[in-house]
mmCIF file as gemmi writes it, N, C-alpha and C atoms, coordinates in Angstrom:
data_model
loop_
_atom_site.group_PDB
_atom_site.id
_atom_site.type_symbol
_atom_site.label_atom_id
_atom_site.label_alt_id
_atom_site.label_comp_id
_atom_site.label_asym_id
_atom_site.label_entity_id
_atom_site.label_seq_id
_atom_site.pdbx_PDB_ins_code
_atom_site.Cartn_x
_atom_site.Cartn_y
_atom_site.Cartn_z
_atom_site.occupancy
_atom_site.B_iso_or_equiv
_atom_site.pdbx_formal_charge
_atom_site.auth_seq_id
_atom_site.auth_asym_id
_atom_site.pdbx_PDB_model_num
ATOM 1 N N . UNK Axp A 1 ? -19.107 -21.777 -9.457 1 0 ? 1 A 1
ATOM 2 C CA . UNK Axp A 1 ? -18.911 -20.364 -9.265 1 0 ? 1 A 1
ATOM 3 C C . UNK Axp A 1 ? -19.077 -20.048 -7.778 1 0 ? 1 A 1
ATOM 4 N N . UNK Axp A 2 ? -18.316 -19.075 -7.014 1 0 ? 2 A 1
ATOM 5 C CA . UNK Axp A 2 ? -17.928 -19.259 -5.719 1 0 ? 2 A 1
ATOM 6 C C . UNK Axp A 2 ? -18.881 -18 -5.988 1 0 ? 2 A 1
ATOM 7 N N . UNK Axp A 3 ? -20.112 -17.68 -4.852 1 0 ? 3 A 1
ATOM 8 C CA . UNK Axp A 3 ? -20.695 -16.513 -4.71 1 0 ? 3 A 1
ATOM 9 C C . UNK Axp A 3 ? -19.781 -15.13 -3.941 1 0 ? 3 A 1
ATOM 10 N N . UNK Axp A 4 ? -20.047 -14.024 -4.645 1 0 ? 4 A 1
ATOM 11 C CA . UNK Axp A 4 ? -19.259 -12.643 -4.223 1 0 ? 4 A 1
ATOM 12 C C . UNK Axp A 4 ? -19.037 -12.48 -2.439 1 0 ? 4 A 1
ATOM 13 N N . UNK Axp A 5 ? -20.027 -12.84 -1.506 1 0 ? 5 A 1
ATOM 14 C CA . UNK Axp A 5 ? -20.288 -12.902 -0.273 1 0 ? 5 A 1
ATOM 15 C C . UNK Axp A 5 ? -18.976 -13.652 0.126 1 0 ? 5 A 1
ATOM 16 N N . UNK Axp A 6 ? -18.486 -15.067 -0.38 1 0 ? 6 A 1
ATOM 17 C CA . UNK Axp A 6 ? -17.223 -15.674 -0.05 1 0 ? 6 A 1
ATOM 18 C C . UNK Axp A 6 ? -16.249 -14.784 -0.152 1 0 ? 6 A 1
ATOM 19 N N . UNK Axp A 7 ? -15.585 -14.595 -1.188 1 0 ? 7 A 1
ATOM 20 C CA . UNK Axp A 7 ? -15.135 -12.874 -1.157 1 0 ? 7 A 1
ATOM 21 C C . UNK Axp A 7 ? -14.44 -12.244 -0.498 1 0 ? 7 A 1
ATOM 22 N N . UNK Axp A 8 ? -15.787 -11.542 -0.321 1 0 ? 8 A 1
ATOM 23 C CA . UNK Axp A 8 ? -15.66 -10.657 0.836 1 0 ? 8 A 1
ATOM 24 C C . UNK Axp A 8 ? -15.556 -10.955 2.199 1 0 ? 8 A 1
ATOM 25 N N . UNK Axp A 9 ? -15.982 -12.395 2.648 1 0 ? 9 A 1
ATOM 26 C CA . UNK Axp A 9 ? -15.657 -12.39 3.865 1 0 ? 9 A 1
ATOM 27 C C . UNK Axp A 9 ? -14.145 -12.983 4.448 1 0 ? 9 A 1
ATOM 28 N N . UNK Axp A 10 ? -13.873 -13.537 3.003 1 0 ? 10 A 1
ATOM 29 C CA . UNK Axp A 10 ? -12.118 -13.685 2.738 1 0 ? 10 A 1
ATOM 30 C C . UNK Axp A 10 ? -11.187 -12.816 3.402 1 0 ? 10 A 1
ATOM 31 N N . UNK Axp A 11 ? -11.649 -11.715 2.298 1 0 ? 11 A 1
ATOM 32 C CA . UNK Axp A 11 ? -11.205 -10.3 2.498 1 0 ? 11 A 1
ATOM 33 C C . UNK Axp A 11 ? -11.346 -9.641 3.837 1 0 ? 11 A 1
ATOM 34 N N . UNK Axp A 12 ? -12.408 -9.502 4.236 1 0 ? 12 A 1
ATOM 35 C CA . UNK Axp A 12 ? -12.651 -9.136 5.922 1 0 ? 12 A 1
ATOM 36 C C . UNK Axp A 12 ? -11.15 -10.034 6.458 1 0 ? 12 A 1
ATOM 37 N N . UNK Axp A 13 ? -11.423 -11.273 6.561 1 0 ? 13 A 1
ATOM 38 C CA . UNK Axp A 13 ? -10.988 -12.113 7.539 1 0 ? 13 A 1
ATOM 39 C C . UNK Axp A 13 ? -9.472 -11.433 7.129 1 0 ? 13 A 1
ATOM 40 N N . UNK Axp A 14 ? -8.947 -11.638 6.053 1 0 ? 14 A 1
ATOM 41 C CA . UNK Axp A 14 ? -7.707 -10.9 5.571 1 0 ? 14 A 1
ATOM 42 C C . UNK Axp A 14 ? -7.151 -9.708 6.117 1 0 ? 14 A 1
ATOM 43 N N . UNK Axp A 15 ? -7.873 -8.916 6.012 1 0 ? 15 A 1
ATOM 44 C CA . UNK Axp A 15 ? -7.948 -7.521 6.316 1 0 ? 15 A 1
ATOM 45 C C . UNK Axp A 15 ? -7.693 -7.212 7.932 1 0 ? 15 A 1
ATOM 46 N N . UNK Axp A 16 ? -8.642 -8.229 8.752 1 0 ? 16 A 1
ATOM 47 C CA . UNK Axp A 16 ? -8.674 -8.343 10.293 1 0 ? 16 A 1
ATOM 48 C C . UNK Axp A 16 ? -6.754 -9.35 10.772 1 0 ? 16 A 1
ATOM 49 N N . UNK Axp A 17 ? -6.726 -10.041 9.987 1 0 ? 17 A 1
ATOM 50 C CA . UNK Axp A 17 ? -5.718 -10.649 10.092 1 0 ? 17 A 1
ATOM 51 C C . UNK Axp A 17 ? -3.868 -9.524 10.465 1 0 ? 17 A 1
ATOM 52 N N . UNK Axp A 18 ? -4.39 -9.423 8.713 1 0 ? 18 A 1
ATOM 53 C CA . UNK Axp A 18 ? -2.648 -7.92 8.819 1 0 ? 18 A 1
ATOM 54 C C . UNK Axp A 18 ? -3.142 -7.079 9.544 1 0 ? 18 A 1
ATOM 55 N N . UNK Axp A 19 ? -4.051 -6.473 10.296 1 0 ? 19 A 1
ATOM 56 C CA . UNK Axp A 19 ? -4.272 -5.318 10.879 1 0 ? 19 A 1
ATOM 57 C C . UNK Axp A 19 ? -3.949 -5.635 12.908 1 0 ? 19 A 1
ATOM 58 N N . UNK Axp A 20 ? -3.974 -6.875 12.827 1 0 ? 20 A 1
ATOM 59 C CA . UNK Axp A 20 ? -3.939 -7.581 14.239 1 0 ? 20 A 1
ATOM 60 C C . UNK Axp A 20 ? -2.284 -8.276 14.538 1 0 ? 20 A 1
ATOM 61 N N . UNK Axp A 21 ? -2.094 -8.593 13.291 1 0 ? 21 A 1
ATOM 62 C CA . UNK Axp A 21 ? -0.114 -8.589 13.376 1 0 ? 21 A 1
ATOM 63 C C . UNK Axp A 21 ? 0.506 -7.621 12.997 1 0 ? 21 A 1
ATOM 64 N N . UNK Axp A 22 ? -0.145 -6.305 12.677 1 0 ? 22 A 1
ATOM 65 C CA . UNK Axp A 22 ? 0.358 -4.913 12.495 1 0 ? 22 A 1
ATOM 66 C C . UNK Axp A 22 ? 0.239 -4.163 13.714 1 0 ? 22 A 1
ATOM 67 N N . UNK Axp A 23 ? -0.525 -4.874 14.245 1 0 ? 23 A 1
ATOM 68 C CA . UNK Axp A 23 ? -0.619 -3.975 15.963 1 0 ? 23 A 1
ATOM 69 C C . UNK Axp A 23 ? 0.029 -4.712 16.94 1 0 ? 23 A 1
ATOM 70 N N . UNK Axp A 24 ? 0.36 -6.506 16.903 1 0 ? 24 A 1
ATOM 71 C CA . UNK Axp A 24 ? 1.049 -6.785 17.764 1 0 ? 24 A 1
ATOM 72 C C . UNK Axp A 24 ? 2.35 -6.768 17.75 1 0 ? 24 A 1
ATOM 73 N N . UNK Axp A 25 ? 2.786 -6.438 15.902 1 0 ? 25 A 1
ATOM 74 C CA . UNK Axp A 25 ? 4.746 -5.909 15.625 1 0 ? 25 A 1
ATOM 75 C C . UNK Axp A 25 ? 4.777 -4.766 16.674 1 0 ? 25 A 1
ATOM 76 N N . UNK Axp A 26 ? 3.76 -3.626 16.352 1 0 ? 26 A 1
ATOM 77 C CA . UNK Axp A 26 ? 3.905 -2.52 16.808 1 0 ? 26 A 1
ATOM 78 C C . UNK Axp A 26 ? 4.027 -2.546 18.237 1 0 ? 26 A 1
ATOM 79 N N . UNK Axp A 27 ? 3.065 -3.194 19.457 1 0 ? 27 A 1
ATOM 80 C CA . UNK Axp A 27 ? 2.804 -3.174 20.405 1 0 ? 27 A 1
ATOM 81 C C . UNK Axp A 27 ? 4.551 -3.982 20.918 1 0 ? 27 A 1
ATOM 82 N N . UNK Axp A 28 ? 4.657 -5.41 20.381 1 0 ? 28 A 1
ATOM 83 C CA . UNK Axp A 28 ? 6.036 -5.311 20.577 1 0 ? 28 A 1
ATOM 84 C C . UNK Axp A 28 ? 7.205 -4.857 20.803 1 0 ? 28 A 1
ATOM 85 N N . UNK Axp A 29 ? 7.204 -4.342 19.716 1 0 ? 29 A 1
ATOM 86 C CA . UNK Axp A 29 ? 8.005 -2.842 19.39 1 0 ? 29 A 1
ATOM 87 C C . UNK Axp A 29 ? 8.442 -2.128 20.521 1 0 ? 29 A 1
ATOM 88 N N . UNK Axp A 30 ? 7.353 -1.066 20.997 1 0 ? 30 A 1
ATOM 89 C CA . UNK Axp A 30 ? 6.874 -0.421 22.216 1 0 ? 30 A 1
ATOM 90 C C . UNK Axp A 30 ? 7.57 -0.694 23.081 1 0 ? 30 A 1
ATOM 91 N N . UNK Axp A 31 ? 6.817 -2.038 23.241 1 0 ? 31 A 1
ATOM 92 C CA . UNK Axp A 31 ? 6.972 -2.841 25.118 1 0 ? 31 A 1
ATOM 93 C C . UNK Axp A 31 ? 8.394 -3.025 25.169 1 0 ? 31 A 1
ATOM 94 N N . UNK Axp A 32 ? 9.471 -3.625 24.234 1 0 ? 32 A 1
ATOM 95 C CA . UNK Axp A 32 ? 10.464 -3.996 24.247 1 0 ? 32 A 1
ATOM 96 C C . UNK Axp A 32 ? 11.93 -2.625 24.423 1 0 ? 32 A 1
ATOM 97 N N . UNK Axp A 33 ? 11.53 -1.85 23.774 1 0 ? 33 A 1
ATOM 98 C CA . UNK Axp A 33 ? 11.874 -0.349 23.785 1 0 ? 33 A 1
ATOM 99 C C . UNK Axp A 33 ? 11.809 0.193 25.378 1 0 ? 33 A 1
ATOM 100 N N . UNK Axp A 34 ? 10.675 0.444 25.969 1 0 ? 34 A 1
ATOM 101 C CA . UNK Axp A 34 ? 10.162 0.98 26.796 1 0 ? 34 A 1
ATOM 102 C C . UNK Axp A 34 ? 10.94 0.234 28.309 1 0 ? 34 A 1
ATOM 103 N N . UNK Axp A 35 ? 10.824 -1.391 27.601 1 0 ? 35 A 1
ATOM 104 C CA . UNK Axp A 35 ? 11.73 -1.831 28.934 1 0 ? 35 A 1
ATOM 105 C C . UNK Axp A 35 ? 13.18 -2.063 28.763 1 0 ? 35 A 1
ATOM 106 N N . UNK Axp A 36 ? 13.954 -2.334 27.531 1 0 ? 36 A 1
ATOM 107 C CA . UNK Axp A 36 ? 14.891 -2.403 27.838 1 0 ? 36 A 1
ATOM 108 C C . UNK Axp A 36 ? 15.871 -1.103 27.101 1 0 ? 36 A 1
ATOM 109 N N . UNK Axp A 37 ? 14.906 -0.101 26.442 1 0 ? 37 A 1
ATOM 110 C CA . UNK Axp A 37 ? 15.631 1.39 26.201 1 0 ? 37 A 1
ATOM 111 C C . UNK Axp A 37 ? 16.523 0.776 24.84 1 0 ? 37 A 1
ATOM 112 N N . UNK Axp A 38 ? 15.991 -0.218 23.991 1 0 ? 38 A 1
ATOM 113 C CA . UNK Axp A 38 ? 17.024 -0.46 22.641 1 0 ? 38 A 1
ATOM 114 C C . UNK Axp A 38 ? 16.074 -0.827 21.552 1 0 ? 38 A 1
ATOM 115 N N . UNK Axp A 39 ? 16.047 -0.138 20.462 1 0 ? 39 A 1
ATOM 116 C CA . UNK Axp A 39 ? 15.274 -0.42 19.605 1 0 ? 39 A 1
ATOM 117 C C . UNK Axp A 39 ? 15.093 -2.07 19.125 1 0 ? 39 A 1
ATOM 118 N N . UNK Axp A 40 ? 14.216 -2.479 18.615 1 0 ? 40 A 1
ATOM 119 C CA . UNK Axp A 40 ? 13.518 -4.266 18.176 1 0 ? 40 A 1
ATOM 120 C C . UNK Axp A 40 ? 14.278 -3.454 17.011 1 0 ? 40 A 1
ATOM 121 N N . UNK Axp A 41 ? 14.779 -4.382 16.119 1 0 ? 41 A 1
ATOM 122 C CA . UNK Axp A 41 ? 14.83 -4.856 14.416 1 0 ? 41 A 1
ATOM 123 C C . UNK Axp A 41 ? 14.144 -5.312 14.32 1 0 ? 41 A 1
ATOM 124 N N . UNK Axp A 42 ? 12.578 -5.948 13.372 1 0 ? 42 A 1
ATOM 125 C CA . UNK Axp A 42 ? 12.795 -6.874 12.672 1 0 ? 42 A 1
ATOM 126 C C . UNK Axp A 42 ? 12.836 -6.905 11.338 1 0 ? 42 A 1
ATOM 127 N N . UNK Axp A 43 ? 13.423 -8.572 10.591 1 0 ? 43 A 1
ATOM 128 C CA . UNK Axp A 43 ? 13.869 -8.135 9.492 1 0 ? 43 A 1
ATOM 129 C C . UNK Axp A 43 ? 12.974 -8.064 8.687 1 0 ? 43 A 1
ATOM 130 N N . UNK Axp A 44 ? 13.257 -7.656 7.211 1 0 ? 44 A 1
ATOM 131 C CA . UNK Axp A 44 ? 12.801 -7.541 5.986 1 0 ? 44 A 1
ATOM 132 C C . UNK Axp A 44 ? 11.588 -8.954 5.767 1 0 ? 44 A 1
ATOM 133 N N . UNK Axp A 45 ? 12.26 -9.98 5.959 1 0 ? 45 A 1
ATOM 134 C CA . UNK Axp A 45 ? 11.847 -10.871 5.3 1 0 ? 45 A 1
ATOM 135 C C . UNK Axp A 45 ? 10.658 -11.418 6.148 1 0 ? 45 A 1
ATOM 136 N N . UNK Axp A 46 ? 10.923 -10.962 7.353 1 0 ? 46 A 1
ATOM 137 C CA . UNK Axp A 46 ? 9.602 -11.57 8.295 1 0 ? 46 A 1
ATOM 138 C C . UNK Axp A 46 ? 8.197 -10.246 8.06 1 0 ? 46 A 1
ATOM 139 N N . UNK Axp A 47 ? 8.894 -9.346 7.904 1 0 ? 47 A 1
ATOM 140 C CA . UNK Axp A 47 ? 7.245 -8.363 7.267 1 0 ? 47 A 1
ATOM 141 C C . UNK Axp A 47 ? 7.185 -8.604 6.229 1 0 ? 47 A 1
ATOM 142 N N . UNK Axp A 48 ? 7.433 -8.863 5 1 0 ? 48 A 1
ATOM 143 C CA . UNK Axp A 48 ? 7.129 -9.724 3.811 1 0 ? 48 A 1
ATOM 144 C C . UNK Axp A 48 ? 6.263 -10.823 4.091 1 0 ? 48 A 1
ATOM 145 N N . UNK Axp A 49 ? 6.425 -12.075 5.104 1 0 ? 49 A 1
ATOM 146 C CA . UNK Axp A 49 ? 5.866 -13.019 5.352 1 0 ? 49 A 1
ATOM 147 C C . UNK Axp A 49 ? 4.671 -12.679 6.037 1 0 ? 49 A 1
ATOM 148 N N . UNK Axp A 50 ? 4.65 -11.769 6.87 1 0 ? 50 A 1
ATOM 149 C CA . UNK Axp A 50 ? 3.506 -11.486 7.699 1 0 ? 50 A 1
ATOM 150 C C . UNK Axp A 50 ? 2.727 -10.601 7.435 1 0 ? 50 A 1
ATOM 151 N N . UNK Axp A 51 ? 3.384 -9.271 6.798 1 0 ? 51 A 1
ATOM 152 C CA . UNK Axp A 51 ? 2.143 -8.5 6.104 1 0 ? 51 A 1
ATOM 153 C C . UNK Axp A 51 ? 1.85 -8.183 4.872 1 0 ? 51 A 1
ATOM 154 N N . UNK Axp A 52 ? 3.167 -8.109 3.883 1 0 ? 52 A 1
ATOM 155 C CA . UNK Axp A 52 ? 2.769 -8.275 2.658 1 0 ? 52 A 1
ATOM 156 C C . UNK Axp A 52 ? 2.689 -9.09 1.977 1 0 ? 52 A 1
ATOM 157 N N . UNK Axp A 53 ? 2.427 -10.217 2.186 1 0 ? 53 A 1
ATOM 158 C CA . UNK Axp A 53 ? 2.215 -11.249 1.286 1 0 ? 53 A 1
ATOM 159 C C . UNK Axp A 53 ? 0.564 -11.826 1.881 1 0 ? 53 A 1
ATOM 160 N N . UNK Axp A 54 ? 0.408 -11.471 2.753 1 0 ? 54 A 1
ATOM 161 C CA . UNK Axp A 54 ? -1.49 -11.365 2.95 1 0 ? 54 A 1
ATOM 162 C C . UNK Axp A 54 ? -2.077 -10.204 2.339 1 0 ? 54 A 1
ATOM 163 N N . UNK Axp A 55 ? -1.367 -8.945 2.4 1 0 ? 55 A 1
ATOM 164 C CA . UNK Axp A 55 ? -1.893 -8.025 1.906 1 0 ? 55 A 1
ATOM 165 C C . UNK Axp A 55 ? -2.436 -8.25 0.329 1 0 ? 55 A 1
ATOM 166 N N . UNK Axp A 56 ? -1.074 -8.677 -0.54 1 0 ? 56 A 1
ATOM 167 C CA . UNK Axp A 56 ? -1.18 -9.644 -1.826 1 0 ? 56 A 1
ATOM 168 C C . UNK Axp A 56 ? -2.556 -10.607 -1.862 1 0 ? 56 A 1
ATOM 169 N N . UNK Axp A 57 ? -2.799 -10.961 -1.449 1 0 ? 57 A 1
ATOM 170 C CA . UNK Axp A 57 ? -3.699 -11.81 -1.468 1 0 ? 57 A 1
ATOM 171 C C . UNK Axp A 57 ? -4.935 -10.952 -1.245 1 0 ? 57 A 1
ATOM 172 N N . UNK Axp A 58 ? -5.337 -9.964 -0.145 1 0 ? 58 A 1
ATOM 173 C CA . UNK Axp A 58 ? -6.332 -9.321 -0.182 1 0 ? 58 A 1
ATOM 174 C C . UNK Axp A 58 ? -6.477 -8.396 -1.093 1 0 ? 58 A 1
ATOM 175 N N . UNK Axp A 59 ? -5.555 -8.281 -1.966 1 0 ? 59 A 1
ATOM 176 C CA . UNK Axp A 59 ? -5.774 -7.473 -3.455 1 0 ? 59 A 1
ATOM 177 C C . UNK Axp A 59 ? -6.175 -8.331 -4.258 1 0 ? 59 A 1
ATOM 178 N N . UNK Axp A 60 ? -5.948 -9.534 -4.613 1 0 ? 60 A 1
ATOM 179 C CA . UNK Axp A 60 ? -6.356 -10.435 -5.507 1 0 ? 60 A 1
ATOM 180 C C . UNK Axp A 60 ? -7.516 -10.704 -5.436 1 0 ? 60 A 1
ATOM 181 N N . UNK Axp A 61 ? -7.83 -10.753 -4.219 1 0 ? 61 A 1
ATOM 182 C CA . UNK Axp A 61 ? -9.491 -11.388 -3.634 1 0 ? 61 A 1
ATOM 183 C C . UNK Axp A 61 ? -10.311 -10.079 -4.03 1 0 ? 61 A 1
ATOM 184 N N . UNK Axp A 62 ? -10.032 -8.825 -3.876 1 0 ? 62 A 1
ATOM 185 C CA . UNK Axp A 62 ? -10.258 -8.141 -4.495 1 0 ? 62 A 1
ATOM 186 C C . UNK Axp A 62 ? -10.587 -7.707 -5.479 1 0 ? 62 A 1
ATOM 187 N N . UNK Axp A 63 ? -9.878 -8.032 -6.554 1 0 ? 63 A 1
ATOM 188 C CA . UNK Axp A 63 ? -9.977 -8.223 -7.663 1 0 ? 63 A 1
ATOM 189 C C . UNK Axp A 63 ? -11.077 -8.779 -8.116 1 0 ? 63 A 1
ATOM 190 N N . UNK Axp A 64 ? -11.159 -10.205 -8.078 1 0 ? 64 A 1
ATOM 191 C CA . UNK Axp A 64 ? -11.934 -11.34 -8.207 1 0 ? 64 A 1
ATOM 192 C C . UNK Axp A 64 ? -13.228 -10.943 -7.536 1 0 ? 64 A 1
ATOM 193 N N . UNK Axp A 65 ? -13.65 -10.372 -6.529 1 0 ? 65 A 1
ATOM 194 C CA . UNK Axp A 65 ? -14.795 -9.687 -6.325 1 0 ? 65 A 1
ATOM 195 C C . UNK Axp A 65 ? -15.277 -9.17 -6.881 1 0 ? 65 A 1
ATOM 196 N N . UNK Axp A 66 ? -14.583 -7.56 -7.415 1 0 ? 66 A 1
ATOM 197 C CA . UNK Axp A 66 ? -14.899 -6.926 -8.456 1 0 ? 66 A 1
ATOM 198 C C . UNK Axp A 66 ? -15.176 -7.254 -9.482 1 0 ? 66 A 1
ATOM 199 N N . UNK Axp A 67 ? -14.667 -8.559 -10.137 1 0 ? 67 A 1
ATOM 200 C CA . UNK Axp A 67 ? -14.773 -9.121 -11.384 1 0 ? 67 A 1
ATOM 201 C C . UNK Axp A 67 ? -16.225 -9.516 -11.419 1 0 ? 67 A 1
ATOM 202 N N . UNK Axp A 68 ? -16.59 -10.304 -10.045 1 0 ? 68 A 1
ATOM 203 C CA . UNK Axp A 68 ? -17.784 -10.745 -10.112 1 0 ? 68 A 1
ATOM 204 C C . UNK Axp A 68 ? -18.952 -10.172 -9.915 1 0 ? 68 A 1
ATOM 205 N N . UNK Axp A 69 ? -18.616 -8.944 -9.416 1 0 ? 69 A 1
ATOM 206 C CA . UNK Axp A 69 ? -19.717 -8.022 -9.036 1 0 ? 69 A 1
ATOM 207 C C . UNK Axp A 69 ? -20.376 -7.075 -11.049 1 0 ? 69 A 1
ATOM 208 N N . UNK Axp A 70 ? -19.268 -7.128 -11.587 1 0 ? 70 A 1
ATOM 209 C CA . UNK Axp A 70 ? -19.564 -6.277 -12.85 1 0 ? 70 A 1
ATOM 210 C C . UNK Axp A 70 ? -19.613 -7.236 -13.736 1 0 ? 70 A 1
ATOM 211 N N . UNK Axp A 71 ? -19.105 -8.478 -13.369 1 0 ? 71 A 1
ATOM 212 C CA . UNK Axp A 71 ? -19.602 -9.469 -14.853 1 0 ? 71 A 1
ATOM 213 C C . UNK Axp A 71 ? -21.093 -9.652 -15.061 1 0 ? 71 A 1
ATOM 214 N N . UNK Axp A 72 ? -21.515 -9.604 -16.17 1 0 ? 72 A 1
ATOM 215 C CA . UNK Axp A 72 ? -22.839 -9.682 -16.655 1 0 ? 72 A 1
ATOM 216 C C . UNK Axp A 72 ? -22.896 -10.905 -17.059 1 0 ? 72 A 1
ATOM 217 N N . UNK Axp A 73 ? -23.948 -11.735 -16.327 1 0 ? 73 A 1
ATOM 218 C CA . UNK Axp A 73 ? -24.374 -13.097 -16.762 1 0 ? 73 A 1
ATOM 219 C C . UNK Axp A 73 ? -25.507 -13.114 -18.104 1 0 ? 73 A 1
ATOM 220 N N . UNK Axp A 74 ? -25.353 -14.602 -18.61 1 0 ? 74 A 1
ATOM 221 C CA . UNK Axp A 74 ? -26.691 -14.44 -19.834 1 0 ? 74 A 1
ATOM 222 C C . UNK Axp A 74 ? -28.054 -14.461 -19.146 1 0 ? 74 A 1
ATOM 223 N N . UNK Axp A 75 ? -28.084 -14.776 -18.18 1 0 ? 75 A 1
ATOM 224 C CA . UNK Axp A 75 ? -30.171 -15.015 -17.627 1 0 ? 75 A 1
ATOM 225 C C . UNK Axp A 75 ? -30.188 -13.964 -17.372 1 0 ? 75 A 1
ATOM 226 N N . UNK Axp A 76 ? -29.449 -12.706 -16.823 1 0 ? 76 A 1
ATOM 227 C CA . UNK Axp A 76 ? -30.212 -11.392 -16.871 1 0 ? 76 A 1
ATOM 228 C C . UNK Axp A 76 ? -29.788 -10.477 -18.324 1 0 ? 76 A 1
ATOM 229 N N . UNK Axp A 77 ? -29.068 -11.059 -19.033 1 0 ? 77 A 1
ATOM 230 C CA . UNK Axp A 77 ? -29.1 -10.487 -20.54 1 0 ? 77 A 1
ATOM 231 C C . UNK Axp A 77 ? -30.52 -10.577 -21.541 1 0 ? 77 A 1
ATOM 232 N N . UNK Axp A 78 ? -30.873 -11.985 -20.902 1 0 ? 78 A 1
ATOM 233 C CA . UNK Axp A 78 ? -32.199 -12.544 -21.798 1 0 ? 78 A 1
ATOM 234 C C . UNK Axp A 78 ? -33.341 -11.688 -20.997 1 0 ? 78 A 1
ATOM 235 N N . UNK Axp A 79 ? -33.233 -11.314 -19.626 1 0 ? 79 A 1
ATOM 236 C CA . UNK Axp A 79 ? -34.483 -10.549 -19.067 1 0 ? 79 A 1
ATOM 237 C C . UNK Axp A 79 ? -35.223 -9.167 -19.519 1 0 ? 79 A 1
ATOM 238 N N . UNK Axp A 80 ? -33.463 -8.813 -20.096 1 0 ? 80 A 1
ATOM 239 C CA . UNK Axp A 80 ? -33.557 -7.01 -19.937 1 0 ? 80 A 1
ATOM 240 C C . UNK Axp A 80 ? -34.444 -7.449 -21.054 1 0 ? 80 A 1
């Protein structure tokens, strides 16, 4: 059994991850605009790869946190 703390620091690391290639699409973006006055494309399939399909994953991990945080084990069933 993987303790809840793994988790979450999954999740952090996850979370820090899409939020740091969500600012360097963006910052891209910007810089490229700004100097050559023509909007960046990019496509579909490369933000799929880069942010939603981590995002996917930080929902799952999610999940599985939650699961473990409200599952009730038997050694504190036998305490109450």
């Amino acid at each position: 059994m993987i303790p809840l703390g793994v988790y979450a620091l999954y999740s952090l690391l996850f979370y820090l991850c899409t939020r740091t290639i969500q600012f360097t699409i963006s910052y891209i973006k910007a810089y490229y605009k700004s100097s050559t006055g023509n909007e960046l494309l990019i496509s579909g399939t490369w933000k799929t790869v880069l942010l939603d399909a981590p995002e996917g994953i930080l929902v799952i991990l999610g999940a599985i946190a939650l699961y473990q945080f409200t599952k009730k084990s038997p050694e504190k069933m036998e305490s109450m």
